PDB file of C-alpha atoms in Angstrom:
ATOM      1  CA  MET A   1      83.972  90.751 146.549  1.00  0.00           C
ATOM      2  CA  LYS A   2      82.791  87.738 144.588  1.00  0.00           C
ATOM      3  CA  GLN A   3      83.773  84.300 145.861  1.00  0.00           C
ATOM      4  CA  VAL A   4      83.015  80.660 145.085  1.00  0.00           C
ATOM      5  CA  ASN A   5      83.545  77.365 146.905  1.00  0.00           C
ATOM      6  CA  THR A   6      85.723  74.663 145.332  1.00  0.00           C
ATOM      7  CA  LYS A   7      87.071  71.287 146.454  1.00  0.00           C
ATOM      8  CA  TYR A   8      90.360  73.032 147.130  1.00  0.00           C
ATOM      9  CA  GLY A   9      89.113  76.002 149.110  1.00  0.00           C
ATOM     10  CA  ILE A  10      87.248  79.268 148.635  1.00  0.00           C
ATOM     11  CA  LEU A  11      88.234  81.449 145.664  1.00  0.00           C
ATOM     12  CA  ARG A  12      88.077  85.185 146.332  1.00  0.00           C
ATOM     13  CA  GLY A  13      88.812  88.252 144.221  1.00  0.00           C
ATOM     14  CA  ILE A  14      87.326  86.850 141.009  1.00  0.00           C
ATOM     15  CA  SER A  15      87.602  89.308 138.122  1.00  0.00           C
ATOM     16  CA  SER A  16      86.016  86.985 135.543  1.00  0.00           C
ATOM     17  CA  ILE A  17      84.340  83.596 135.744  1.00  0.00           C
ATOM     18  CA  GLU A  18      82.724  81.054 133.437  1.00  0.00           C
ATOM     19  CA  TYR A  19      80.362  78.236 134.436  1.00  0.00           C
ATOM     20  CA  TYR A  20      79.347  74.891 132.959  1.00  0.00           C
ATOM     21  CA  SER A  21      75.697  74.573 131.930  1.00  0.00           C
ATOM     22  CA  GLY A  22      75.073  72.604 135.132  1.00  0.00           C
ATOM     23  CA  GLY A  23      76.269  75.482 137.286  1.00  0.00           C
ATOM     24  CA  SER A  24      79.736  74.300 138.328  1.00  0.00           C
ATOM     25  CA  VAL A  25      82.735  76.584 137.828  1.00  0.00           C
ATOM     26  CA  LYS A  26      84.575  76.048 134.542  1.00  0.00           C
ATOM     27  CA  GLU A  27      87.338  78.673 134.841  1.00  0.00           C
ATOM     28  CA  CYS A  28      88.104  81.997 136.451  1.00  0.00           C
ATOM     29  CA  THR A  29      90.649  84.797 136.605  1.00  0.00           C
ATOM     30  CA  LEU A  30      91.702  86.168 139.984  1.00  0.00           C
ATOM     31  CA  ASN A  31      93.011  89.525 141.204  1.00  0.00           C
ATOM     32  CA  THR A  32      93.921  88.668 144.774  1.00  0.00           C
ATOM     33  CA  ILE A  33      95.925  85.943 146.477  1.00  0.00           C
ATOM     34  CA  ASN A  34      94.247  82.553 146.981  1.00  0.00           C
ATOM     35  CA  LYS A  35      95.682  79.377 148.454  1.00  0.00           C
ATOM     36  CA  LEU A  36      94.320  76.091 147.132  1.00  0.00           C
ATOM     37  CA  LYS A  37      94.936  72.913 149.124  1.00  0.00           C
ATOM     38  CA  SER A  38      95.745  70.117 146.657  1.00  0.00           C
ATOM     39  CA  PRO A  39      97.366  66.653 146.757  1.00  0.00           C
ATOM     40  CA  TYR A  40     100.512  68.433 145.565  1.00  0.00           C
ATOM     41  CA  GLY A  41     100.556  70.927 148.393  1.00  0.00           C
ATOM     42  CA  VAL A  42      99.285  74.511 148.615  1.00  0.00           C
ATOM     43  CA  LEU A  43      98.983  76.081 145.146  1.00  0.00           C
ATOM     44  CA  ILE A  44      98.635  79.839 144.586  1.00  0.00           C
ATOM     45  CA  PRO A  45      96.925  80.665 141.263  1.00  0.00           C
ATOM     46  CA  LYS A  46      98.005  83.668 139.207  1.00  0.00           C
ATOM     47  CA  TYR A  47      96.546  86.969 140.402  1.00  0.00           C
ATOM     48  CA  ASN A  48      99.153  89.599 139.534  1.00  0.00           C
ATOM     49  CA  TYR A  49      98.907  90.142 135.774  1.00  0.00           C
ATOM     50  CA  GLY A  50     100.839  93.397 135.833  1.00  0.00           C
ATOM     51  CA  ILE A  51     104.295  92.053 134.964  1.00  0.00           C
ATOM     52  CA  SER A  52     105.477  92.035 131.347  1.00  0.00           C
ATOM     53  CA  ARG A  53     105.752  88.254 130.928  1.00  0.00           C
ATOM     54  CA  SER A  54     102.281  87.427 132.312  1.00  0.00           C
ATOM     55  CA  LYS A  55     100.094  85.581 129.828  1.00  0.00           C
ATOM     56  CA  ASN A  56      96.516  86.673 129.306  1.00  0.00           C
ATOM     57  CA  THR A  57      95.015  83.376 130.399  1.00  0.00           C
ATOM     58  CA  VAL A  58      92.776  82.200 133.221  1.00  0.00           C
ATOM     59  CA  SER A  59      94.181  81.633 136.697  1.00  0.00           C
ATOM     60  CA  VAL A  60      92.523  78.280 137.246  1.00  0.00           C
ATOM     61  CA  SER A  61      90.124  75.897 135.475  1.00  0.00           C
ATOM     62  CA  PHE A  62      88.112  72.873 136.596  1.00  0.00           C
ATOM     63  CA  TYR A  63      86.466  69.775 135.195  1.00  0.00           C
ATOM     64  CA  GLU A  64      82.687  69.694 135.445  1.00  0.00           C
ATOM     65  CA  ASN A  65      82.947  67.409 138.496  1.00  0.00           C
ATOM     66  CA  GLY A  66      84.954  70.090 140.296  1.00  0.00           C
ATOM     67  CA  ASN A  67      88.382  68.499 139.930  1.00  0.00           C
ATOM     68  CA  LEU A  68      91.275  70.772 139.021  1.00  0.00           C
ATOM     69  CA  LYS A  69      91.957  70.920 135.266  1.00  0.00           C
ATOM     70  CA  SER A  70      94.690  73.563 135.038  1.00  0.00           C
ATOM     71  CA  ILE A  71      96.418  76.179 137.135  1.00  0.00           C
ATOM     72  CA  TYR A  72      98.566  79.146 136.169  1.00  0.00           C
ATOM     73  CA  LEU A  73     100.738  79.666 139.222  1.00  0.00           C
ATOM     74  CA  GLU A  74     101.629  83.090 140.614  1.00  0.00           C
ATOM     75  CA  ASN A  75     105.266  82.056 140.912  1.00  0.00           C
ATOM     76  CA  GLN A  76     107.285  79.070 139.822  1.00  0.00           C
ATOM     77  CA  ILE A  77     107.224  76.395 142.513  1.00  0.00           C
ATOM     78  CA  LYS A  78     108.829  73.010 143.093  1.00  0.00           C
ATOM     79  CA  ILE A  79     106.285  70.223 142.803  1.00  0.00           C
ATOM     80  CA  LYS A  80     106.485  66.494 143.427  1.00  0.00           C
ATOM     81  CA  THR A  81     105.901  64.367 140.330  1.00  0.00           C
ATOM     82  CA  SER A  82     106.299  60.712 139.396  1.00  0.00           C
ATOM     83  CA  ILE A  83     109.839  61.440 138.190  1.00  0.00           C
ATOM     84  CA  GLY A  84     110.938  63.645 141.074  1.00  0.00           C
ATOM     85  CA  ILE A  85     110.716  67.268 142.204  1.00  0.00           C
ATOM     86  CA  LEU A  86     110.256  69.584 139.209  1.00  0.00           C
ATOM     87  CA  PRO A  87     109.871  73.356 138.729  1.00  0.00           C
ATOM     88  CA  ALA A  88     106.400  74.379 137.547  1.00  0.00           C
ATOM     89  CA  GLU A  89     104.650  77.589 136.538  1.00  0.00           C
ATOM     90  CA  PHE A  90     101.707  76.079 134.657  1.00  0.00           C
ATOM     91  CA  ILE A  91     100.185  72.625 135.189  1.00  0.00           C
ATOM     92  CA  THR A  92      97.325  70.719 133.590  1.00  0.00           C
ATOM     93  CA  PHE A  93      95.713  67.649 135.169  1.00  0.00           C
ATOM     94  CA  TYR A  94      93.787  64.549 134.175  1.00  0.00           C
ATOM     95  CA  ASP A  95      90.287  64.166 135.569  1.00  0.00           C
ATOM     96  CA  ASN A  96      91.619  61.687 138.139  1.00  0.00           C
ATOM     97  CA  GLY A  97      94.039  64.268 139.537  1.00  0.00           C
ATOM     98  CA  ASP A  98      97.241  62.989 137.899  1.00  0.00           C
ATOM     99  CA  ILE A  99      99.478  65.614 136.330  1.00  0.00           C
ATOM    100  CA  LYS A 100      98.992  65.740 132.544  1.00  0.00           C
ATOM    101  CA  ARG A 101     101.360  68.471 131.364  1.00  0.00           C
ATOM    102  CA  LEU A 102     103.883  70.467 133.328  1.00  0.00           C
ATOM    103  CA  PHE A 103     105.485  73.702 132.095  1.00  0.00           C
ATOM    104  CA  PRO A 104     108.476  74.882 134.138  1.00  0.00           C
ATOM    105  CA  LEU A 105     107.908  78.401 132.717  1.00  0.00           C
ATOM    106  CA  ASN A 106     104.858  80.083 131.232  1.00  0.00           C
ATOM    107  CA  GLY A 107     105.959  83.546 130.132  1.00  0.00           C
ATOM    108  CA  LYS A 108     104.410  85.529 127.275  1.00  0.00           C
ATOM    109  CA  ILE A 109     106.822  86.194 124.403  1.00  0.00           C
ATOM    110  CA  THR A 110     106.621  89.821 123.202  1.00  0.00           C
ATOM    111  CA  ALA A 111     108.889  92.568 121.939  1.00  0.00           C
ATOM    112  CA  TYR A 112     109.566  93.378 125.599  1.00  0.00           C
ATOM    113  CA  TRP A 113     110.057  89.809 126.770  1.00  0.00           C
ATOM    114  CA  THR A 114     111.829  87.614 124.246  1.00  0.00           C
ATOM    115  CA  GLU A 115     112.237  83.882 123.915  1.00  0.00           C
ATOM    116  CA  GLN A 116     115.874  84.392 124.849  1.00  0.00           C
ATOM    117  CA  ASP A 117     114.792  86.106 128.098  1.00  0.00           C
ATOM    118  CA  GLU A 118     112.537  83.160 128.906  1.00  0.00           C
ATOM    119  CA  TYR A 119     115.239  80.658 128.020  1.00  0.00           C
ATOM    120  CA  LYS A 120     117.700  82.311 130.402  1.00  0.00           C
ATOM    121  CA  MET A 121     115.230  81.745 133.251  1.00  0.00           C
ATOM    122  CA  ALA A 122     114.954  78.008 132.523  1.00  0.00           C
ATOM    123  CA  GLU A 123     116.928  75.462 134.504  1.00  0.00           C
ATOM    124  CA  GLY A 124     118.182  72.080 133.416  1.00  0.00           C
ATOM    125  CA  ILE A 125     116.094  69.072 134.420  1.00  0.00           C
ATOM    126  CA  GLU A 126     117.628  65.635 134.782  1.00  0.00           C
ATOM    127  CA  PHE A 127     115.943  62.607 133.205  1.00  0.00           C
ATOM    128  CA  ASN A 128     116.892  58.949 133.396  1.00  0.00           C
ATOM    129  CA  LEU A 129     115.054  57.347 130.481  1.00  0.00           C
ATOM    130  CA  ALA A 130     115.359  54.664 127.804  1.00  0.00           C
ATOM    131  CA  ILE A 131     117.043  57.299 125.616  1.00  0.00           C
ATOM    132  CA  GLY A 132     119.741  57.733 128.265  1.00  0.00           C
ATOM    133  CA  LYS A 133     120.474  60.003 131.185  1.00  0.00           C
ATOM    134  CA  ILE A 134     120.119  63.610 130.090  1.00  0.00           C
ATOM    135  CA  LYS A 135     119.993  67.026 131.712  1.00  0.00           C
ATOM    136  CA  GLU A 136     118.316  69.703 129.605  1.00  0.00           C
ATOM    137  CA  LYS A 137     116.185  72.820 129.747  1.00  0.00           C
ATOM    138  CA  VAL A 138     112.703  71.820 128.578  1.00  0.00           C
ATOM    139  CA  ILE A 139     109.533  73.679 127.618  1.00  0.00           C
ATOM    140  CA  SER A 140     107.149  71.011 128.874  1.00  0.00           C
ATOM    141  CA  ILE A 141     106.736  67.424 130.029  1.00  0.00           C
ATOM    142  CA  TYR A 142     103.665  65.402 129.047  1.00  0.00           C
ATOM    143  CA  PHE A 143     102.682  62.476 131.305  1.00  0.00           C
ATOM    144  CA  TYR A 144     100.459  59.447 130.805  1.00  0.00           C
ATOM    145  CA  GLU A 145      97.820  58.828 133.444  1.00  0.00           C
ATOM    146  CA  GLY A 146      99.741  56.995 136.140  1.00  0.00           C
ATOM    147  CA  GLY A 147     102.869  59.093 135.778  1.00  0.00           C
ATOM    148  CA  ASN A 148     105.023  57.666 132.975  1.00  0.00           C
ATOM    149  CA  ILE A 149     106.421  60.261 130.574  1.00  0.00           C
ATOM    150  CA  LYS A 150     104.537  60.551 127.269  1.00  0.00           C
ATOM    151  CA  SER A 151     106.698  63.231 125.657  1.00  0.00           C
ATOM    152  CA  ILE A 152     109.284  65.924 126.346  1.00  0.00           C
ATOM    153  CA  THR A 153     109.465  69.213 124.436  1.00  0.00           C
ATOM    154  CA  PHE A 154     112.888  70.834 124.200  1.00  0.00           C
ATOM    155  CA  TRP A 155     113.742  74.463 123.556  1.00  0.00           C
ATOM    156  CA  ARG A 156     114.447  75.097 119.867  1.00  0.00           C
ATOM    157  CA  LYS A 157     117.960  76.208 120.729  1.00  0.00           C
ATOM    158  CA  ASN A 158     118.800  72.817 122.198  1.00  0.00           C
ATOM    159  CA  SER A 159     119.838  69.591 120.553  1.00  0.00           C
ATOM    160  CA  VAL A 160     120.117  66.457 122.647  1.00  0.00           C
ATOM    161  CA  ILE A 161     122.089  63.264 122.081  1.00  0.00           C
ATOM    162  CA  ILE A 162     119.737  60.346 122.669  1.00  0.00           C
ATOM    163  CA  ARG A 163     119.942  56.573 122.475  1.00  0.00           C
ATOM    164  CA  THR A 164     117.580  55.125 119.834  1.00  0.00           C
ATOM    165  CA  PRO A 165     116.871  51.662 118.335  1.00  0.00           C
ATOM    166  CA  ILE A 166     119.065  52.695 115.360  1.00  0.00           C
ATOM    167  CA  GLY A 167     121.937  54.128 117.388  1.00  0.00           C
ATOM    168  CA  ASP A 168     122.789  57.420 119.054  1.00  0.00           C
ATOM    169  CA  ALA A 169     121.337  60.511 117.372  1.00  0.00           C
ATOM    170  CA  PHE A 170     120.959  64.251 117.801  1.00  0.00           C
ATOM    171  CA  ALA A 171     117.332  65.159 118.558  1.00  0.00           C
ATOM    172  CA  ARG A 172     115.627  68.557 118.451  1.00  0.00           C
ATOM    173  CA  ILE A 173     112.140  69.776 119.389  1.00  0.00           C
ATOM    174  CA  GLY A 174     111.138  66.667 121.307  1.00  0.00           C
ATOM    175  CA  THR A 175     110.878  62.975 121.992  1.00  0.00           C
ATOM    176  CA  ALA A 176     107.825  60.788 122.623  1.00  0.00           C
ATOM    177  CA  PHE A 177     107.546  57.498 124.486  1.00  0.00           C
ATOM    178  CA  TYR A 178     105.329  54.433 124.763  1.00  0.00           C
ATOM    179  CA  PRO A 179     103.688  53.803 128.172  1.00  0.00           C
ATOM    180  CA  ASP A 180     106.402  51.252 129.009  1.00  0.00           C
ATOM    181  CA  GLY A 181     109.096  53.906 128.505  1.00  0.00           C
ATOM    182  CA  LYS A 182     110.412  52.776 125.114  1.00  0.00           C
ATOM    183  CA  LEU A 183     111.155  55.495 122.571  1.00  0.00           C
ATOM    184  CA  LYS A 184     108.218  56.091 120.211  1.00  0.00           C
ATOM    185  CA  SER A 185     109.507  59.001 118.126  1.00  0.00           C
ATOM    186  CA  PHE A 186     111.946  61.879 117.920  1.00  0.00           C
ATOM    187  CA  GLU A 187     112.772  64.813 115.666  1.00  0.00           C
ATOM    188  CA  PRO A 188     116.218  64.540 114.016  1.00  0.00           C
ATOM    189  CA  LYS A 189     118.336  67.681 114.289  1.00  0.00           C
ATOM    190  CA  LYS A 190     119.631  67.364 110.715  1.00  0.00           C
ATOM    191  CA  ASN A 191     119.534  65.024 107.720  1.00  0.00           C
ATOM    192  CA  MET A 192     119.999  61.520 109.068  1.00  0.00           C
ATOM    193  CA  ASP A 193     120.482  58.381 106.940  1.00  0.00           C
ATOM    194  CA  VAL A 194     118.157  55.643 108.199  1.00  0.00           C
ATOM    195  CA  ASN A 195     117.940  52.019 107.033  1.00  0.00           C
ATOM    196  CA  THR A 196     114.334  51.085 106.231  1.00  0.00           C
ATOM    197  CA  LYS A 197     112.531  48.187 104.543  1.00  0.00           C
ATOM    198  CA  ILE A 198     112.876  49.949 101.161  1.00  0.00           C
ATOM    199  CA  GLY A 199     116.445  51.194 101.557  1.00  0.00           C
ATOM    200  CA  VAL A 200     118.301  54.111 103.111  1.00  0.00           C
ATOM    201  CA  ILE A 201     116.047  57.158 103.615  1.00  0.00           C
ATOM    202  CA  ARG A 202     117.439  60.550 104.619  1.00  0.00           C
ATOM    203  CA  ALA A 203     115.218  61.646 107.517  1.00  0.00           C
ATOM    204  CA  PHE A 204     114.498  65.325 108.203  1.00  0.00           C
ATOM    205  CA  ASP A 205     111.333  67.420 108.414  1.00  0.00           C
ATOM    206  CA  THR A 206     111.651  71.027 107.234  1.00  0.00           C
ATOM    207  CA  GLU A 207     108.102  71.705 108.470  1.00  0.00           C
ATOM    208  CA  ALA A 208     108.680  70.593 112.070  1.00  0.00           C
ATOM    209  CA  LEU A 209     107.358  73.506 114.108  1.00  0.00           C
ATOM    210  CA  GLY A 210     108.680  72.920 117.584  1.00  0.00           C
ATOM    211  CA  ILE A 211     105.344  73.509 119.300  1.00  0.00           C
ATOM    212  CA  HIS A 212     105.537  70.222 121.189  1.00  0.00           C
ATOM    213  CA  GLY A 213     107.302  66.874 121.132  1.00  0.00           C
ATOM    214  CA  ASP A 214     104.160  64.719 121.112  1.00  0.00           C
ATOM    215  CA  SER A 215     104.481  63.603 117.484  1.00  0.00           C
ATOM    216  CA  ASN A 216     107.726  63.557 115.504  1.00  0.00           C
ATOM    217  CA  SER A 217     108.995  62.669 112.050  1.00  0.00           C
ATOM    218  CA  LEU A 218     110.954  59.518 112.915  1.00  0.00           C
ATOM    219  CA  VAL A 219     108.610  56.951 114.500  1.00  0.00           C
ATOM    220  CA  PHE A 220     109.384  53.486 115.873  1.00  0.00           C
ATOM    221  CA  SER A 221     107.144  50.513 116.563  1.00  0.00           C
ATOM    222  CA  LYS A 222     107.088  49.002 120.033  1.00  0.00           C
ATOM    223  CA  GLU A 223     109.583  46.449 118.711  1.00  0.00           C
ATOM    224  CA  GLY A 224     112.000  49.208 117.691  1.00  0.00           C
ATOM    225  CA  GLU A 225     111.422  49.023 113.922  1.00  0.00           C
ATOM    226  CA  ILE A 226     110.888  52.099 111.722  1.00  0.00           C
ATOM    227  CA  SER A 227     107.129  52.578 111.311  1.00  0.00           C
ATOM    228  CA  SER A 228     107.123  56.109 109.849  1.00  0.00           C
ATOM    229  CA  ILE A 229     109.749  58.474 108.481  1.00  0.00           C
ATOM    230  CA  VAL A 230     109.707  61.956 106.958  1.00  0.00           C
ATOM    231  CA  THR A 231     112.161  63.066 104.298  1.00  0.00           C
ATOM    232  CA  SER A 232     112.645  66.513 102.779  1.00  0.00           C
ATOM    233  CA  THR A 233     115.204  65.407 100.185  1.00  0.00           C
ATOM    234  CA  ASP A 234     114.520  61.914  98.854  1.00  0.00           C
ATOM    235  CA  ARG A 235     112.968  60.843  95.550  1.00  0.00           C
ATOM    236  CA  ILE A 236     111.641  57.258  95.563  1.00  0.00           C
ATOM    237  CA  GLU A 237     110.943  55.428  92.325  1.00  0.00           C
ATOM    238  CA  VAL A 238     108.632  52.440  92.810  1.00  0.00           C
ATOM    239  CA  LEU A 239     108.364  49.697  90.179  1.00  0.00           C
ATOM    240  CA  ASN A 240     105.555  47.149  90.521  1.00  0.00           C
ATOM    241  CA  ARG A 241     107.041  43.925  89.173  1.00  0.00           C
ATOM    242  CA  LYS A 242     103.602  42.375  88.445  1.00  0.00           C
ATOM    243  CA  SER A 243     102.043  45.214  86.468  1.00  0.00           C
ATOM    244  CA  GLY A 244     105.209  46.930  85.283  1.00  0.00           C
ATOM    245  CA  GLU A 245     103.748  50.215  86.540  1.00  0.00           C
ATOM    246  CA  LYS A 246     106.193  52.834  87.786  1.00  0.00           C
ATOM    247  CA  GLN A 247     105.417  55.617  90.277  1.00  0.00           C
ATOM    248  CA  VAL A 248     107.634  58.367  91.656  1.00  0.00           C
ATOM    249  CA  TYR A 249     107.249  59.946  95.099  1.00  0.00           C
ATOM    250  CA  ARG A 250     109.211  62.959  96.310  1.00  0.00           C
ATOM    251  CA  PRO A 251     108.905  66.089  98.482  1.00  0.00           C
ATOM    252  CA  LEU A 252     106.881  68.848  96.834  1.00  0.00           C
ATOM    253  CA  LEU A 253     107.309  72.612  96.698  1.00  0.00           C
ATOM    254  CA  LYS A 254     104.862  75.408  97.462  1.00  0.00           C
ATOM    255  CA  ARG A 255     105.111  79.182  97.380  1.00  0.00           C
ATOM    256  CA  SER A 256     106.277  80.548 100.727  1.00  0.00           C
ATOM    257  CA  ILE A 257     103.708  82.602 102.630  1.00  0.00           C
ATOM    258  CA  ILE A 258     106.565  84.542 104.255  1.00  0.00           C
ATOM    259  CA  ASP A 259     108.656  85.295 101.165  1.00  0.00           C
ATOM    260  CA  GLU A 260     106.893  85.213  97.795  1.00  0.00           C
ATOM    261  CA  ASN A 261     110.235  84.869  96.020  1.00  0.00           C
ATOM    262  CA  SER A 262     111.040  81.548  97.660  1.00  0.00           C
ATOM    263  CA  MET A 263     109.523  78.083  97.863  1.00  0.00           C
ATOM    264  CA  ASP A 264     108.792  75.930 100.896  1.00  0.00           C
ATOM    265  CA  ILE A 265     109.327  72.181 100.934  1.00  0.00           C
ATOM    266  CA  ILE A 266     106.396  69.861 101.614  1.00  0.00           C
ATOM    267  CA  PRO A 267     108.179  66.806 103.074  1.00  0.00           C
ATOM    268  CA  LEU A 268     107.313  63.275 102.059  1.00  0.00           C
ATOM    269  CA  ARG A 269     106.065  60.919 104.773  1.00  0.00           C
ATOM    270  CA  ILE A 270     106.668  57.196 104.335  1.00  0.00           C
ATOM    271  CA  GLU A 271     104.734  54.747 106.515  1.00  0.00           C
ATOM    272  CA  PHE A 272     105.348  51.029 106.974  1.00  0.00           C
ATOM    273  CA  GLN A 273     102.276  48.997 107.869  1.00  0.00           C
ATOM    274  CA  GLY A 274     102.773  45.244 107.898  1.00  0.00           C
ATOM    275  CA  ASP A 275     103.715  44.159 104.369  1.00  0.00           C
ATOM    276  CA  LYS A 276     102.818  47.539 102.851  1.00  0.00           C
ATOM    277  CA  VAL A 277     104.460  50.927 102.440  1.00  0.00           C
ATOM    278  CA  LYS A 278     102.523  54.198 102.003  1.00  0.00           C
ATOM    279  CA  PHE A 279     103.602  57.607 100.729  1.00  0.00           C
ATOM    280  CA  ARG A 280     102.021  61.017 101.341  1.00  0.00           C
ATOM    281  CA  ASN A 281     102.875  64.753 101.402  1.00  0.00           C
ATOM    282  CA  GLY A 282     100.299  66.302 103.730  1.00  0.00           C
ATOM    283  CA  PHE A 283      97.648  65.290 101.201  1.00  0.00           C
ATOM    284  CA  GLN A 284      97.216  62.088  99.215  1.00  0.00           C
ATOM    285  CA  HIS A 285      98.799  61.826  95.764  1.00  0.00           C
ATOM    286  CA  LYS A 286      96.383  61.629  92.837  1.00  0.00           C
ATOM    287  CA  PHE A 287      97.934  58.306  91.869  1.00  0.00           C
ATOM    288  CA  PRO A 288      98.126  55.115  94.023  1.00  0.00           C
ATOM    289  CA  CYS A 289     100.361  55.758  97.029  1.00  0.00           C
ATOM    290  CA  GLU A 290     100.443  52.289  98.573  1.00  0.00           C
ATOM    291  CA  CYS A 291     102.264  49.157  97.535  1.00  0.00           C
ATOM    292  CA  VAL A 292     103.100  45.686  98.813  1.00  0.00           C
ATOM    293  CA  LEU A 293     106.746  45.504  99.788  1.00  0.00           C
ATOM    294  CA  ASN A 294     107.599  42.135  98.230  1.00  0.00           C
ATOM    295  CA  GLU A 295     105.879  43.051  94.940  1.00  0.00           C
ATOM    296  CA  CYS A 296     107.889  46.193  94.277  1.00  0.00           C
ATOM    297  CA  ASP A 297     111.419  47.410  93.635  1.00  0.00           C
ATOM    298  CA  PHE A 298     112.527  50.717  95.120  1.00  0.00           C
ATOM    299  CA  LYS A 299     115.136  53.131  93.812  1.00  0.00           C
ATOM    300  CA  ILE A 300     116.057  56.021  96.145  1.00  0.00           C
ATOM    301  CA  LYS A 301     117.825  59.205  95.128  1.00  0.00           C
ATOM    302  CA  HIS A 302     118.935  61.859  97.611  1.00  0.00           C
ATOM    303  CA  LEU A 303     118.114  65.273  96.128  1.00  0.00           C
ATOM    304  CA  LYS A 304     120.091  68.397  96.980  1.00  0.00           C
ATOM    305  CA  LEU A 305     117.372  70.747  98.203  1.00  0.00           C
ATOM    306  CA  GLU A 306     118.521  73.912  99.932  1.00  0.00           C
ATOM    307  CA  TYR A 307     116.669  74.786 103.095  1.00  0.00           C
ATOM    308  CA  SER A 308     116.900  77.721 105.458  1.00  0.00           C
ATOM    309  CA  SER A 309     114.593  78.665 108.304  1.00  0.00           C
ATOM    310  CA  PRO A 310     112.339  81.684 107.580  1.00  0.00           C
ATOM    311  CA  CYS A 311     112.896  82.679 111.194  1.00  0.00           C
ATOM    312  CA  SER A 312     116.489  83.881 111.311  1.00  0.00           C
ATOM    313  CA  SER A 313     116.133  84.990 114.923  1.00  0.00           C
ATOM    314  CA  CYS A 314     114.840  81.659 116.239  1.00  0.00           C
ATOM    315  CA  ILE A 315     117.041  80.402 119.054  1.00  0.00           C
TER     316      ILE A 315
END
């Protein structure tokens, strides 16, 4: 039976293994029980892949210096983190040993194990943050080195009332934070009228995927001002008072890859950088898409664009 030495103990029952070019273990999959002694207690990597919700991923991986990089746990455990005791089934780490990402559950979604099945297993986690005190089921928590929360990813089914620099709002998908804990961004649940430097913009991103909450469509500066916003409905007419030139920016449409008889919206992103405002839709416009705020007049029209999710079964 193949075995290797690690900083955390001997690994036995290795069914597959990969090494770095220097000879240290990069990752391996196990088929028997192993107990690794870590700063977070004894961790048992995944070894029983026979159950329906087991993902086809490695049991454990390491940095080239031998430090733990990730671990897929055999069973969900309670683990001590910078924000308290949390449930964990998959954990990634920084090179210094701090927890990077924590997933309370790590099941594989198939026809035999649905997202609804996984959701039912999740438990609410309590957070006391700048956005308020909340208790929600979450998909993952992303930490900065040192332990402060970088982002939280919610289940798609959930919407959360949070406190923001522009008032209370319903958030979906996730929220992201600055290292000092201030809100950096969130994903609005529905069309939300937001006051900006050019007027009221209706914020909503039809292309928000819900994979993670690291980056979102409504972004704040550290001072709490709007620095970036995504709209799926608004048409902005920009008149340059010096040149008399007029430009129009709006969400675009593309043929749906799911239903050829329908169109998908390409949202418009508006960014505020100092005294300038920029417009883009996933790619740059062919015409100038940047202007100086005090040199232009802005006329905003809210368009009535119908939107429905292509995934009718999404929870």
